[in-house]
Short mmCIF file of C-alpha atoms in Angstrom, two decimals:
data_model
loop_
_atom_site.label_atom_id
_atom_site.label_comp_id
_atom_site.label_asym_id
_atom_site.label_seq_id
_atom_site.Cartn_x
_atom_site.Cartn_y
_atom_site.Cartn_z
CA MET A 8 -4.38 -26.71 -53.51
CA GLY A 9 -2.48 -24.33 -55.68
CA ASP A 10 0.25 -21.90 -54.92
CA LEU A 11 -0.15 -19.15 -52.37
CA ALA A 12 1.47 -15.80 -53.09
CA THR A 13 2.50 -13.24 -50.50
CA LEU A 14 1.72 -9.58 -51.02
CA ALA A 15 5.39 -9.01 -51.87
CA GLU A 16 5.27 -11.81 -54.48
CA ILE A 17 2.10 -10.33 -55.99
CA VAL A 18 3.74 -6.90 -56.28
CA ALA A 19 6.91 -8.44 -57.72
CA SER A 20 4.90 -10.42 -60.30
CA LEU A 21 2.92 -7.37 -61.38
CA ARG A 22 6.08 -5.26 -61.69
CA ALA A 23 7.84 -8.04 -63.62
CA GLY A 24 4.94 -8.15 -66.07
CA ASP A 25 5.38 -4.43 -66.56
CA GLY A 26 9.10 -4.94 -67.22
CA ARG A 27 10.20 -3.38 -63.94
CA ALA A 28 12.33 -4.64 -61.06
CA PRO A 29 10.46 -5.48 -57.83
CA LEU A 30 12.13 -2.65 -55.83
CA LEU A 31 10.85 -4.08 -52.55
CA LEU A 32 12.68 -3.45 -49.31
CA PRO A 33 12.48 -6.08 -46.57
CA ALA A 34 10.98 -4.71 -43.37
CA PRO A 35 9.90 -6.48 -40.20
CA PRO A 36 6.10 -6.59 -39.99
CA LEU A 37 6.18 -5.31 -36.40
CA LEU A 38 8.07 -2.21 -37.54
CA ILE A 39 5.48 -1.46 -40.20
CA ALA A 40 2.59 -2.08 -37.78
CA CYS A 41 4.11 0.24 -35.16
CA ALA A 42 4.85 2.97 -37.70
CA LEU A 43 1.30 2.88 -39.03
CA ARG A 44 -0.09 2.92 -35.49
CA LEU A 45 2.04 5.99 -34.66
CA LEU A 46 0.73 7.70 -37.79
CA GLY A 47 -2.86 6.97 -36.74
CA ARG A 48 -3.32 4.50 -39.59
CA ALA A 49 -3.49 1.18 -37.74
CA GLU A 50 -6.44 0.15 -39.92
CA GLU A 51 -4.11 0.11 -42.93
CA TRP A 52 -2.08 -2.66 -41.31
CA GLN A 53 -5.25 -4.70 -40.86
CA ARG A 54 -5.73 -4.56 -44.63
CA ILE A 55 -2.19 -5.31 -45.77
CA GLY A 56 -0.71 -7.23 -42.84
CA GLY A 57 -3.16 -10.10 -42.71
CA ALA A 58 -3.08 -13.40 -44.53
CA LEU A 59 -4.79 -12.05 -47.68
CA VAL A 60 -5.67 -15.59 -48.74
CA ALA A 61 -8.76 -16.33 -50.80
CA ASP A 62 -9.68 -19.99 -50.49
CA PRO A 63 -10.62 -21.43 -53.91
CA ALA A 64 -11.88 -24.72 -52.41
CA LYS A 65 -15.52 -24.23 -53.46
CA LEU A 66 -14.50 -23.28 -56.99
CA LEU A 67 -12.20 -26.29 -57.26
CA ARG A 68 -14.90 -28.64 -55.93
CA SER A 69 -17.29 -27.33 -58.57
CA GLY A 70 -14.83 -28.32 -61.29
CA TRP A 71 -13.12 -24.99 -61.91
CA LYS A 72 -9.44 -25.19 -62.71
CA PRO A 73 -7.10 -22.22 -63.09
CA THR A 74 -5.82 -21.83 -66.64
CA VAL A 75 -2.53 -20.22 -65.61
CA GLU A 76 -0.25 -20.25 -62.58
CA THR A 77 -0.87 -17.33 -60.19
CA ARG A 78 2.38 -15.43 -60.67
CA ALA A 79 2.32 -15.87 -64.45
CA GLY A 80 -1.27 -14.64 -64.53
CA LEU A 81 -0.41 -11.55 -62.49
CA ALA A 82 2.52 -10.75 -64.78
CA GLU A 83 0.33 -11.19 -67.86
CA MET A 84 -2.34 -8.94 -66.33
CA ALA A 85 0.26 -6.19 -65.76
CA ARG A 86 1.53 -6.52 -69.34
CA SER A 87 -1.97 -6.11 -70.77
CA ALA A 88 -2.83 -3.06 -68.65
#
C-alpha cells in the first residue's frame, strides 16, 4: 500500500531536497524517552516516538493515486521552500 517512511527518513529526505546531509545520530528510543521524561517533557516523546503513520486506505479506495513517491515528494517540497 505504498512506502512507509520513518521520521528519520522524512528528515533525511527533506534535508536532501535542501542540498544538505542528513546529520542524524542514531539513538536508542528508550534513551530518548528517558531523557525527555527526566526533563519533564514526556509528552514530546508521545508526539515523535509513535508510529506516525497516516493510513491512505480510504483515499486509495476512492481512486486517489499519489503522483510521486513519498521520499521524492518530500525532497521536492524542501527544494521549493
